[in-house]
Every structure is written in structure tokens, then in C-alpha cells.
Coordinates of C-alpha atoms and ligand atoms in Angstrom, one line a residue:
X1 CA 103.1 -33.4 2.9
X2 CA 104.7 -36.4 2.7
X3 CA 104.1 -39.9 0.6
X4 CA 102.4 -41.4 3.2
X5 CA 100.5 -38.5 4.3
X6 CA 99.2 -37.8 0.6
X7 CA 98.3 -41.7 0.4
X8 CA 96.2 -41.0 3.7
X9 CA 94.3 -37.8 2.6
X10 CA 93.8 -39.5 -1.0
X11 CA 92.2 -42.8 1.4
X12 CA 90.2 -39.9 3.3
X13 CA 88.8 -38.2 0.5
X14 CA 88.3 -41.4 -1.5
X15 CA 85.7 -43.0 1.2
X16 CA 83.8 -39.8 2.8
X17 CA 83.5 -37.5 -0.5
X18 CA 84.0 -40.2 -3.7
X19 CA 82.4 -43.2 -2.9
X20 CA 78.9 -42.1 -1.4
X21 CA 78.4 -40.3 -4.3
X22 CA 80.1 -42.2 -7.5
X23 CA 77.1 -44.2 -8.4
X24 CA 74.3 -41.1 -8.4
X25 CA 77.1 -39.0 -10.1
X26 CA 77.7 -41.6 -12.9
X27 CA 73.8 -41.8 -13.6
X28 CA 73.3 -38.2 -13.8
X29 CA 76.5 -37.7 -15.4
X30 CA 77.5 -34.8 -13.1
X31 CA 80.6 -33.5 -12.6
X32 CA 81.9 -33.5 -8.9
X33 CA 82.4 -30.0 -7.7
X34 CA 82.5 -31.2 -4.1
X35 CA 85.4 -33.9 -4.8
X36 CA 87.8 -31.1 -6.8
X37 CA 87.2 -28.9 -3.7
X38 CA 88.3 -31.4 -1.6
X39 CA 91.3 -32.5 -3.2
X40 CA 91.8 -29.0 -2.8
X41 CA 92.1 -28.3 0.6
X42 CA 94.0 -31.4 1.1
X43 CA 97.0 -30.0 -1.0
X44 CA 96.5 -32.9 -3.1
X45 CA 96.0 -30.5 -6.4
X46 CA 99.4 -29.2 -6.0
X47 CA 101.3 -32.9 -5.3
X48 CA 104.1 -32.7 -7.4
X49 CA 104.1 -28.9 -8.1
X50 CA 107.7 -27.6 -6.2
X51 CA 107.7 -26.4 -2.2
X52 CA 108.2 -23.2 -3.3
X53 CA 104.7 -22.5 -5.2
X54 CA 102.9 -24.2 -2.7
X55 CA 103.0 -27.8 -4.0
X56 CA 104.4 -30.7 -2.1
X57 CA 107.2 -31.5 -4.4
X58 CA 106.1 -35.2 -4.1
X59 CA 107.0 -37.8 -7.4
X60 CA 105.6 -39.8 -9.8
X61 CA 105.5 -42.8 -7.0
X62 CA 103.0 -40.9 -5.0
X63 CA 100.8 -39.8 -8.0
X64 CA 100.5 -43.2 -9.1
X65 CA 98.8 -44.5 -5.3
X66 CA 97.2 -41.5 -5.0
X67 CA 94.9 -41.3 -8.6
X68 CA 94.8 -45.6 -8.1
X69 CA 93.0 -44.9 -4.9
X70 CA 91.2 -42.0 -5.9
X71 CA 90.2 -44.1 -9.0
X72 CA 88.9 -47.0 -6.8
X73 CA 85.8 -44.6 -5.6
X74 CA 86.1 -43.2 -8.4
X75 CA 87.4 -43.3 -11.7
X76 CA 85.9 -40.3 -12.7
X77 CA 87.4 -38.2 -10.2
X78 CA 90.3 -40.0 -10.7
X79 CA 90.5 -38.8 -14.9
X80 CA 90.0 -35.2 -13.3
X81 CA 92.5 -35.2 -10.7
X82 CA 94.6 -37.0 -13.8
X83 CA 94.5 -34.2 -16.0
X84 CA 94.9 -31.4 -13.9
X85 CA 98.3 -32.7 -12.9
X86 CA 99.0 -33.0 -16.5
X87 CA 98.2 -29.3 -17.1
X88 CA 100.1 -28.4 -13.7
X89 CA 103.1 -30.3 -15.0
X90 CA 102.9 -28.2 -18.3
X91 CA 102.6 -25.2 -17.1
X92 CA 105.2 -26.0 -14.8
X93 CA 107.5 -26.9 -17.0
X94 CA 106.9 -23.3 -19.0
X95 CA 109.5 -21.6 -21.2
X96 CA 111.6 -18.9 -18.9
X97 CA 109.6 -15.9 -21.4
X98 CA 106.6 -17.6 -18.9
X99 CA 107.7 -17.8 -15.9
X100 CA 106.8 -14.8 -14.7
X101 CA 103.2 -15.0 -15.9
X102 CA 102.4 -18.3 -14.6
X103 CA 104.3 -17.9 -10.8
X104 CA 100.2 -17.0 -9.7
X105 CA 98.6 -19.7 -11.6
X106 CA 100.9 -22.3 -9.9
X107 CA 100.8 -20.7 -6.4
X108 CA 96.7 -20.7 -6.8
X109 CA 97.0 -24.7 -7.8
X110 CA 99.1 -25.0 -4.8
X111 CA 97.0 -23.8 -3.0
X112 CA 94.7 -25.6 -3.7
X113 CA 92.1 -23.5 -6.0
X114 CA 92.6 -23.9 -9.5
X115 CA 91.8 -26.9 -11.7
X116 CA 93.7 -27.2 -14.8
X117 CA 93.4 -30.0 -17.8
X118 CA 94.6 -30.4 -21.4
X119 CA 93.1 -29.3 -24.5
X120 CA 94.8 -31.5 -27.3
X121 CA 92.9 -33.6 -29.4
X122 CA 91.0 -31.8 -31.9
X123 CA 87.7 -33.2 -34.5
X124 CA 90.0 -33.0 -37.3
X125 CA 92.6 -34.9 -36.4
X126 CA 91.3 -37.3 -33.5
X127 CA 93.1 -39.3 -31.1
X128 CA 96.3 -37.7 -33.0
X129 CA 96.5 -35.4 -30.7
X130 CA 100.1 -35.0 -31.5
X131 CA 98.9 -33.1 -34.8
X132 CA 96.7 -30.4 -34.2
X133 CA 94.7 -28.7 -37.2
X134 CA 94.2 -25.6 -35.4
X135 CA 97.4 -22.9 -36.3
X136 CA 97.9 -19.9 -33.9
X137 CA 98.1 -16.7 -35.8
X138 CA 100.4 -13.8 -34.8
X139 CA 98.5 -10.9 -33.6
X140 CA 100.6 -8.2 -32.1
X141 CA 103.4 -9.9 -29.9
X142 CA 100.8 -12.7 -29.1
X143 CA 98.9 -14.6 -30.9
X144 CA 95.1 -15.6 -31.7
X145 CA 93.6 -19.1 -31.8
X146 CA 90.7 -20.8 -33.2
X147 CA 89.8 -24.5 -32.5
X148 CA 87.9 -27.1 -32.0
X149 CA 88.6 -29.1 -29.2
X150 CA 86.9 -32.5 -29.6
X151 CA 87.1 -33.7 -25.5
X152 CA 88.2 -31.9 -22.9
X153 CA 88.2 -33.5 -19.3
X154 CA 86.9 -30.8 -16.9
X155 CA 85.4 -29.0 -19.6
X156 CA 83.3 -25.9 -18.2
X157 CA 84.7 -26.7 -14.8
X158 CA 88.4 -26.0 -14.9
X159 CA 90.2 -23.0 -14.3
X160 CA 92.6 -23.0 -17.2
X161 CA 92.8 -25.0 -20.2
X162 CA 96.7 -26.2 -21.6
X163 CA 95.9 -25.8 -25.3
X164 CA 97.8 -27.2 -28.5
X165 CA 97.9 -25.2 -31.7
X166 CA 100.2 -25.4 -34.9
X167 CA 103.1 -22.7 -34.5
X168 CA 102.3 -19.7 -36.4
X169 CA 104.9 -20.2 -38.4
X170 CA 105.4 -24.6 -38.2
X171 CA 105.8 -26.3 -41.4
X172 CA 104.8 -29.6 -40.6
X173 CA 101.8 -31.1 -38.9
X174 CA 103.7 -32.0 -35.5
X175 CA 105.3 -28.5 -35.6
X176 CA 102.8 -27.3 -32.1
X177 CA 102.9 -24.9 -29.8
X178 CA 101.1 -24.9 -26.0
X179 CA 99.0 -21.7 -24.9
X180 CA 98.0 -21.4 -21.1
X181 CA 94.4 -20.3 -21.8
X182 CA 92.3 -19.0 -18.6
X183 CA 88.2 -20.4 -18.5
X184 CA 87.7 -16.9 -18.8
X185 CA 89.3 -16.4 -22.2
X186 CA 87.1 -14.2 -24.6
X187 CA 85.7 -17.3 -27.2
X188 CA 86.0 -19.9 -25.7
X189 CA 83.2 -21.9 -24.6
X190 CA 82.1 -25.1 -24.0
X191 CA 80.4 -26.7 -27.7
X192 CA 78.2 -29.3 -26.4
X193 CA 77.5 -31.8 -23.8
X194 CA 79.4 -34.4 -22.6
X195 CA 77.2 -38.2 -22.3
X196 CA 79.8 -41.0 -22.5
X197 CA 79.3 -44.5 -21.7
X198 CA 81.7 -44.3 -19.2
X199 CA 83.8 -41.4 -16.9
X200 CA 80.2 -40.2 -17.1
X201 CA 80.9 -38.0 -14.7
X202 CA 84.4 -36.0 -15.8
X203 CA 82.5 -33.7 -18.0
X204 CA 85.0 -34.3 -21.2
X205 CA 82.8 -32.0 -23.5
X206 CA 83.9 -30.2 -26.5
X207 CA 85.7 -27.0 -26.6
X208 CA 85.2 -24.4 -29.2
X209 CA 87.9 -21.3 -29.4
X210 CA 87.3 -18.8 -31.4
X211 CA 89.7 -16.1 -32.2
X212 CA 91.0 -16.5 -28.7
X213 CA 93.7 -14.4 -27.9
X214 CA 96.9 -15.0 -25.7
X215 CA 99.1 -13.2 -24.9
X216 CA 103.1 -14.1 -25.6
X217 CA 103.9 -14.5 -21.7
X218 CA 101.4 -17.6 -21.9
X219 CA 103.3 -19.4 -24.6
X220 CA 103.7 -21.7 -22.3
X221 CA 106.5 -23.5 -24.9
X222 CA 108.4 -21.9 -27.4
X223 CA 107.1 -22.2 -31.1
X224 CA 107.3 -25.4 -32.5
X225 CA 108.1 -27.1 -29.3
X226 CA 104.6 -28.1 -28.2
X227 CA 105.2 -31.4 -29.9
X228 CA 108.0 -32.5 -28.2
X229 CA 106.6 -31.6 -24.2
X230 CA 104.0 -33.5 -24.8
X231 CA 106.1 -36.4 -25.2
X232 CA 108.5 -35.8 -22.7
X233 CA 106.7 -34.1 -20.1
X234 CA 102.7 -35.3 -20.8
X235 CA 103.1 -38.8 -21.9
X236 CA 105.3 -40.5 -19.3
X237 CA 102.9 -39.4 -16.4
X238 CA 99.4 -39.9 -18.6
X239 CA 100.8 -43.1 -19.1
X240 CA 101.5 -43.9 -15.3
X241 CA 97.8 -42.0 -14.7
X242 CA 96.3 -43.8 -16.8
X243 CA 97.6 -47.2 -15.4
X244 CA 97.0 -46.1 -12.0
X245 CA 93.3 -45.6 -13.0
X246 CA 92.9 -48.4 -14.5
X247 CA 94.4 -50.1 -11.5
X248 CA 92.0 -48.6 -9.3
X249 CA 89.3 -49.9 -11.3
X250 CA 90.9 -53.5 -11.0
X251 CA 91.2 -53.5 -7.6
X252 CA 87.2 -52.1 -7.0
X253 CA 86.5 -55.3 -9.3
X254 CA 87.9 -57.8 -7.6
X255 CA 86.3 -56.0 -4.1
X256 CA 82.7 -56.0 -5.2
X257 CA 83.2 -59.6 -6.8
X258 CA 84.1 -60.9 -3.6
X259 CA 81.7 -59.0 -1.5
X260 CA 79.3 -60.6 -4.1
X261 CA 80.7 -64.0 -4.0
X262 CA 80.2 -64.1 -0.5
X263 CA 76.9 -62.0 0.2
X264 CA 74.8 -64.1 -2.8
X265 CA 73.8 -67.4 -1.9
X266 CA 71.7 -70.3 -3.2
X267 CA 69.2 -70.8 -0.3
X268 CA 68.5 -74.2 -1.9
X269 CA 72.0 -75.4 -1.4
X270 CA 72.5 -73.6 2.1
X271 CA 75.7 -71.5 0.2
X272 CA 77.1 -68.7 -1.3
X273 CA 77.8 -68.5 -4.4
X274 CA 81.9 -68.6 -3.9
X275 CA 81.0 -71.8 -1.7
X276 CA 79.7 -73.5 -4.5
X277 CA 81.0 -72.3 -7.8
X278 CA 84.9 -73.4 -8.4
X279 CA 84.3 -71.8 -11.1
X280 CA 83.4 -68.7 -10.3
X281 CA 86.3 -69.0 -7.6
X282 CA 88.8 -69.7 -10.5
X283 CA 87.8 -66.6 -12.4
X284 CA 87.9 -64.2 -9.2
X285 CA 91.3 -66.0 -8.7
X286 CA 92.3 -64.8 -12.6
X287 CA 91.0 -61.0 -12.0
X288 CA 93.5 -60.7 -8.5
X289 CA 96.6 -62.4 -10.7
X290 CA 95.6 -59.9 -13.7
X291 CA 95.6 -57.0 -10.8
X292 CA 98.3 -58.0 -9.1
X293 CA 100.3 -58.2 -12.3
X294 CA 99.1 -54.6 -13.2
X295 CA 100.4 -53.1 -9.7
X296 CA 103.7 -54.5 -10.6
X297 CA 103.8 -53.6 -13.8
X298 CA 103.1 -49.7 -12.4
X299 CA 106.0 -50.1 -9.8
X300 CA 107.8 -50.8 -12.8
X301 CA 107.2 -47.7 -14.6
X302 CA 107.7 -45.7 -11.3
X303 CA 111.4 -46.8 -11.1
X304 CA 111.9 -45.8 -14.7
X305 CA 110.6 -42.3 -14.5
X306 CA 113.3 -42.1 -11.1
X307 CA 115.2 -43.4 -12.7
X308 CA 115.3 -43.7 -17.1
X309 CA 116.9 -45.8 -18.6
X310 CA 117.5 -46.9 -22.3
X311 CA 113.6 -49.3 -21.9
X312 CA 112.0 -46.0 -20.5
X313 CA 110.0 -45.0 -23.7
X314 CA 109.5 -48.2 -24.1
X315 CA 107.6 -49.2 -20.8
X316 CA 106.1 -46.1 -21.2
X317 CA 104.1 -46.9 -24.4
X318 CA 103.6 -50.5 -23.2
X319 CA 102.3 -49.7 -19.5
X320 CA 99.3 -47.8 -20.7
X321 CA 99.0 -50.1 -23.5
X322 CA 98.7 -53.0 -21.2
X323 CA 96.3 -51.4 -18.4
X324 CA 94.0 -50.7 -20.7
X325 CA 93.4 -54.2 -21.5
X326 CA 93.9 -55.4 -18.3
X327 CA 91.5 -53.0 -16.9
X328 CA 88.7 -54.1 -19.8
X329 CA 89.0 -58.1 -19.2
X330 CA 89.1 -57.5 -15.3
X331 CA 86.3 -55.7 -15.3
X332 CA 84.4 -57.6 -18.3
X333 CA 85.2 -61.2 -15.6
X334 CA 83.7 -59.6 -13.0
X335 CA 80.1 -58.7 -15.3
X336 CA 80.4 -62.4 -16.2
X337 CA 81.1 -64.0 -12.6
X338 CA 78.1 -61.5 -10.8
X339 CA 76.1 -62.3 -13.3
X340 CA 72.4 -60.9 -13.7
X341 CA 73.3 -58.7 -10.7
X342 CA 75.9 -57.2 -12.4
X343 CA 73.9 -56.9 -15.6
X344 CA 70.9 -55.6 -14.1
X345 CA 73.2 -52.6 -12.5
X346 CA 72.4 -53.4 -9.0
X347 CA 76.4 -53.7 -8.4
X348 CA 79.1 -50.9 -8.6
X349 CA 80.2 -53.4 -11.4
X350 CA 78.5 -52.4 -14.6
X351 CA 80.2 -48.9 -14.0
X352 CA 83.4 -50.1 -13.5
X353 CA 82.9 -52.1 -16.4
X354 CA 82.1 -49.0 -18.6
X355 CA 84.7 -46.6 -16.7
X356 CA 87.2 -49.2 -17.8
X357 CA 86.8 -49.0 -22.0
X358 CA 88.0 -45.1 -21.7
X359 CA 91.6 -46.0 -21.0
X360 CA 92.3 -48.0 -24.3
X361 CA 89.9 -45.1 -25.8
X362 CA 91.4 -42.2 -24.9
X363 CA 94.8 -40.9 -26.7
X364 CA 97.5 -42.8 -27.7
X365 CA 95.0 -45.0 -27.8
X366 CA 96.2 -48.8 -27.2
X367 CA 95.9 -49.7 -31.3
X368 CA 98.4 -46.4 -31.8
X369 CA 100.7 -47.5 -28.4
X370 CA 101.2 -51.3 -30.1
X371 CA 101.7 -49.1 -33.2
X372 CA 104.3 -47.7 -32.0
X373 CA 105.9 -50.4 -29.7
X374 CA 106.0 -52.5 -33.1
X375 CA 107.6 -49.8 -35.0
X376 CA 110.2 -48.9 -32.2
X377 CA 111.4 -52.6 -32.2
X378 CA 111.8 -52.9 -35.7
X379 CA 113.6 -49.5 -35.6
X380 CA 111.1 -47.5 -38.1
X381 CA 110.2 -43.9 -37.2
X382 CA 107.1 -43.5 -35.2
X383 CA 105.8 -40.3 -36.8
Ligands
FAD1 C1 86.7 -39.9 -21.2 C2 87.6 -39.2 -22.2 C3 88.3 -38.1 -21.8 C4 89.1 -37.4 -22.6 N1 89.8 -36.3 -22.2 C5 90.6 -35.6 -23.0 C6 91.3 -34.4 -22.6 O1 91.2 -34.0 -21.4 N2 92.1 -33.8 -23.4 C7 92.3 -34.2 -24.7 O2 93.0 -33.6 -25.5 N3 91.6 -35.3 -25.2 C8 90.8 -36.0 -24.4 N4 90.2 -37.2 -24.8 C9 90.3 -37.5 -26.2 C10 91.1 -38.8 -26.4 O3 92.4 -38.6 -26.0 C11 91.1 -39.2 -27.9 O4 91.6 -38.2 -28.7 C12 89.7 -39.5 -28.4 O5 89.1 -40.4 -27.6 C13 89.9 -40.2 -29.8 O6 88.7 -40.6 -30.2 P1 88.3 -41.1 -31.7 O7 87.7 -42.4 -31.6 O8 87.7 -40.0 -32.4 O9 89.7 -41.4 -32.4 P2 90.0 -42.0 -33.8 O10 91.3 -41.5 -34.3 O11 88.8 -41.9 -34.7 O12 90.2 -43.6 -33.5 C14 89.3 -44.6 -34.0 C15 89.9 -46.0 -33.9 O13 91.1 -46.0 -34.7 C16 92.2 -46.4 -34.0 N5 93.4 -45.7 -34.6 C17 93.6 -44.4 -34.8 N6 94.8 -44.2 -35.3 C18 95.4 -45.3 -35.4 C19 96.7 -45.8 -35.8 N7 97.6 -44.9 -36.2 N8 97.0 -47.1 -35.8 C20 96.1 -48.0 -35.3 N9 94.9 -47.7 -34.9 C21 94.5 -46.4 -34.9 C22 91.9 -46.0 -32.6 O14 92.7 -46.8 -31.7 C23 90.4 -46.3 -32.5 O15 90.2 -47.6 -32.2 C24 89.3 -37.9 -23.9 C25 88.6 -39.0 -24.4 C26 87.8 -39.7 -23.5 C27 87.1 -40.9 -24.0

């Protein structure tokens, strides 16, 4: 598969399977079997997984159109497809002592039939995902977890969860470890239902794991070291994902406005409402300089991941930072311009408009990225 190739499986997928069914998926809240199948077949679950497993070896380039289209049916879908590249990154990236055991797992995502996500953030410690309460315990050469996972995207649907726990033997609360846990894993479960105001439908429900028990060969990093893959291997492609979502989201916005703009008319003046309003034309205007702006700032973070540089981390923390914003006053101008229709859900709109308050929600959340932006300027620690 090629770049252009994905982008026109991702454009394929996005208006037969995703967008006839976003808004009836959204209201019941279900989680779109039928889409992750899909993406499936297309090879689009194993994108950036290496030839030799199956994947397509594409880059972080291609991810980013492919989740921003996905995310412009869909943003739901989107959040899935999101966080099973995450886990396939992670598992990918295993310690040599895993190698062996994970070669299936990633041959299966290549070929398109397993879902993965991450299992981080925990009810103790909240979005600081980055400093998990849970502590494996040894138990023969392996170990034994018990957690409780506070939202899990794909919970109940996925394959195989990437899960954070304190190192059996870590002194400090960053001192993680990640476990490859399959759905089938004796205690774990999924601990309640999932009913957001928005990404209704990406079932992030709560995980409970008790006394789970892995085996060493799915240590999937070596003790302690949890902390820093998630930084180095998690964070700069959630933050792209995460942008690119939030990007898609913009760009649906700015497409239903119009459509509106141009479909709704006052009869009385013998015009539609973009004839009429400068107004509404100037705000409209402000949503497509806002999306624009995102895009750009994406391409951006797309040539620092080719290629870092000193500003990396940096537009890292600041490109997920800043689409989560963008993508909450893009979407909050387009419920003001379409008005009661918007309100009254009979646009796409209102959805978008929720969909669009999980990015700055979900972890680092924006309050802890500008956090830590501030602090890295001033040259203070960040943890
Ligand atoms: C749709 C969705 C999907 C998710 N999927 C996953 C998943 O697949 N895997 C996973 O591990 N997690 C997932 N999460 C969890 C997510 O990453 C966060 O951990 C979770 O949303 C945090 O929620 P909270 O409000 O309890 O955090 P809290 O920590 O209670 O935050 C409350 C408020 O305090 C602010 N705050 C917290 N700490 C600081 C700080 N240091 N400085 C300034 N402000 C701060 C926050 O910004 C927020 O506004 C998902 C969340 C959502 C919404």
C-alpha cells in the first residue's frame, strides 16, 4: 500500500461504511463493529506496522490524512482506529525478551484482524496517566496485575489491551512497566458502561483487572521503562492523532455550515441565508482560516516526527494543545452560525460539536500540555 493508496481506501471506507451510519451510532452509543472490520480488510489496521509482519510500513504523514479523513465521517471511528495504532506501535516497539511472543499478534493486526488500544489512565490517578496506581506483582517469572482502568477506547471490543502498571519493584510513581494483555485474559472485564457526551460511539468504558496474570514474554517493556515509551513512542503520534481528529472534525464543520448556509433560506427575502447574512459569512470565513491553520500546523508536526529536531517535544505538546481548542471554537461557530437547526440536532453539527470537547479532555489533557509547554520554557522539570 502506498500513501496515496491508503488515503483512497481511508476516502472509501469513510463515505460507504462511516458516514451512513455516524449519526444513528452516536445516538445509540454503539460501537461500530462493521467500520473496524472494514479498516480491516483494507490493510488500514496494520499502516505503519513493518512489510514484514504484514503492515504497510507507511509514516506518520499517512496516519495523520488517513485518521483526519476517517475522523470527518467519523470521529468516533476515528478515536478507535487512533488507539489501536497506538497499541500496535507499542507492541511494536517491544523489548527483544518479547519479540518472539508478539511476532503472531502483529502478523494478525497486519492482517487485518486484531484491534488493539491502550489501557493507561487509572481512577486513582486520572488523566496522569503517566503515574499509574496499579503495581504488578512477581508471580513466578511473570507477574500478576490488578487495576482499575478508568477509560479504555474499544473497551469489550478490542483484541488486546497495552496495559500500564508500577514495576514490581519501581520506587517512584512514574517507575511503569507495559503488559500486552489479550481480551481473553482471566479477570479482566469490562466494569461499566460507557455514555459520554461525545465519541459516543468508541465504547471507552472502564476496565477492571483483577489478579490478571502475564506472562514475562508480554512485558512488552523492561521494568521501569513503561514511563519513558509512552513518551517517546505513544505521545508524539497521540498527539498527531489527536490533531488529525480534531482536524477532521473542523473540516465536517465548515462542510455542513456551508451546505447550511446555502440550503436555508428566508423565503421572505428570496435568499439563503449565506446570501443575506455577512455575518454569518464572516464567521464561516473564521472557521476555514481556524481549519486551514490547523492542517498546517499538522504538516508541521509531520516534518518533525521525519525529521526531530531540538522544537520536536515542543510542537509535540503544543500541536495537541492547540487542536483541541481549535477543534472546540470551530465547532462551537458552527452551533452559533446554523443556529436553531444546529441546536435542535437536525444537523451533523451538534455531534461534531460534542465529538470535539474529548480532545482537550482526554490525556495530557490541554490544561496539563500548557503546563508543561510553560514549564519547558522556563526550563523547570515537567514531572
Ligand atoms: C473519549 C475518551 C476516550 C479515552 N480513551 C482512553 C484510552 O483509550 N486509554 C486511556 O488510558 N485513557 C483514555 N481516556 C482517558 C483520558 O486520557 C483521561 O485520563 C481522562 O479523560 C481524564 O479525566 P479526568 O477528568 O478524570 O481527569 P482529571 O485529572 O480529574 O482532570 C480534571 C481537570 O483538571 C485538569 N488538570 C489535571 N491535572 C492538571 C495539571 N497538572 N495542571 C493543570 N490542570 C490539570 C484537567 O485538564 C481537567 O480539566 C479517554 C478519555 C475520553 C474522554
Amino acid at each position: 500500500m502506498t500513501h496515496d493508496t491508503a488515503i483512497l481506501k481511508a476516502q472509501e471506507i469513510a463515505s460507504r461504511v462511516l458516514a451512513p451510519s455516524a449519526g444513528q451510532n452516536d445516538k445509540a452509543g454503539q460501537f461500530s463493529t462493521n467500520a473496524v472490520e472494514a479498516l480491516g480488510k483494507s490493510g488500514l489496521l496494520g499502516l505503519m506496522l513493518p512489510v514484514d509482519v504484514g503492515g504497510s510500513g507507511l509514516g506518520p504523514r499517512t496516519f495523520a490524512v488517513v485518521t483526519s479523513t476517517l475522523a470527518e465521517a467519523d470521529a468516533s471511528v476515528a478515536m478507535v482506529y487512533l488507539m489501536h495504532v497506538l497499541g500496535a506501535a507499542t507492541i511494536q516497539a517491544a523489548r527483544s525478551g518479547a519479540a518472539q511472543a508478539v511476532a503472531p499478534i502483529l502478523r494478525e493486526i497486519g492482517a487485518g484482524r486484531h484491534l488493539s488500544t491502550l489501557a493507561f489512565s487509572e481512577a486513582g490517578s486520572r488523566s496522569h496517566f503517566w503515574a499509574p496506581i496499579s503495581r504488578a506483582h512477581r508471580n513466578g517469572s511473570g507477574v500478576r496485575i490488578s487495576a482499575k482502568k478508568s477509560w479504555v477506547t474499544s473497551a469489550g471490543h478490542a483484541q488486546s489491551y497495552v496495559v500500564s502498571a508500577l514495576a514490581p519493584e519501581g520506587a517512584g510513581p512514574t517507575d511503569s512497566t507495559l503488559y500486552l494483555l489479550s481480551a481473553e485474559t482471566r479477570g479482566l472485564s469490562v466494569a461499566g458502561p460507557w455514555d459520554g457526551l461525545g465519541l459516543r460511539a468508541n465504547a471507552s468504558a472502564p476496565i477492571a483487572l483483577d489478579e490478571c496474570e502475564v506472562a514475562s514474554d508480554l512485558q512488552l517493556t523492561d521494568d521501569g521503562a513503561g514511563f519513558p515509551a509512552m513518551l517517546n513512542v505513544v505521545l508524539p503520534l497521540f498527539s498527531l492523532g489527536s490533531a488529525a481528529v480534531a482536524l477532521g472534525l473542523c473540516r465536517a464543520a465548515v462542510a455542513g455550515t456551508t451546505v447550511h448556509l446555502k440550503s436555508a433560506k428566508f423565503e421572505h427575502l428570496g435568499q439563503s441565508l449565506g446570501e443575506s447574512l455577512p455575518t454569518l459569512r464572516a464567521q464561516l470565513a473564521a472557521m476555514q482560516i481556524d481549519t486551514d491553520g490547523l492542517s498546517a500546523r499538522i504538516d508541521d508536526l509531520v516534518g518533525h516526527l521525519e525529521k526531530p529536531q531540538e522544537t520536536t517535544t515542543l510542537r509535540v505538546l503544543e500541536t495537541k494543545a492547540a487542536a483541541g481548542e481549535v477543534a472546540i471554537s470551530v465547532t462551537s461557530t458552527a452551533m452559533r452560525v446554523c443556529g436553531g437547526a444546529a441546536f435542535s440536532k437536525h444537523l451533523s453539527i451538534e455531534r461534531l460539536f460534542r465529538d470535539a470537547h474529548a480532545g482537550a479532555v482526554m490525556a495530557p489533557t490541554g490544561d496539563v500540555l500548557r503546563e508543561f509547554i510553560g514549564k519547558s520554557l522556563l526550563g523547570m522539570p515537567l514531572f
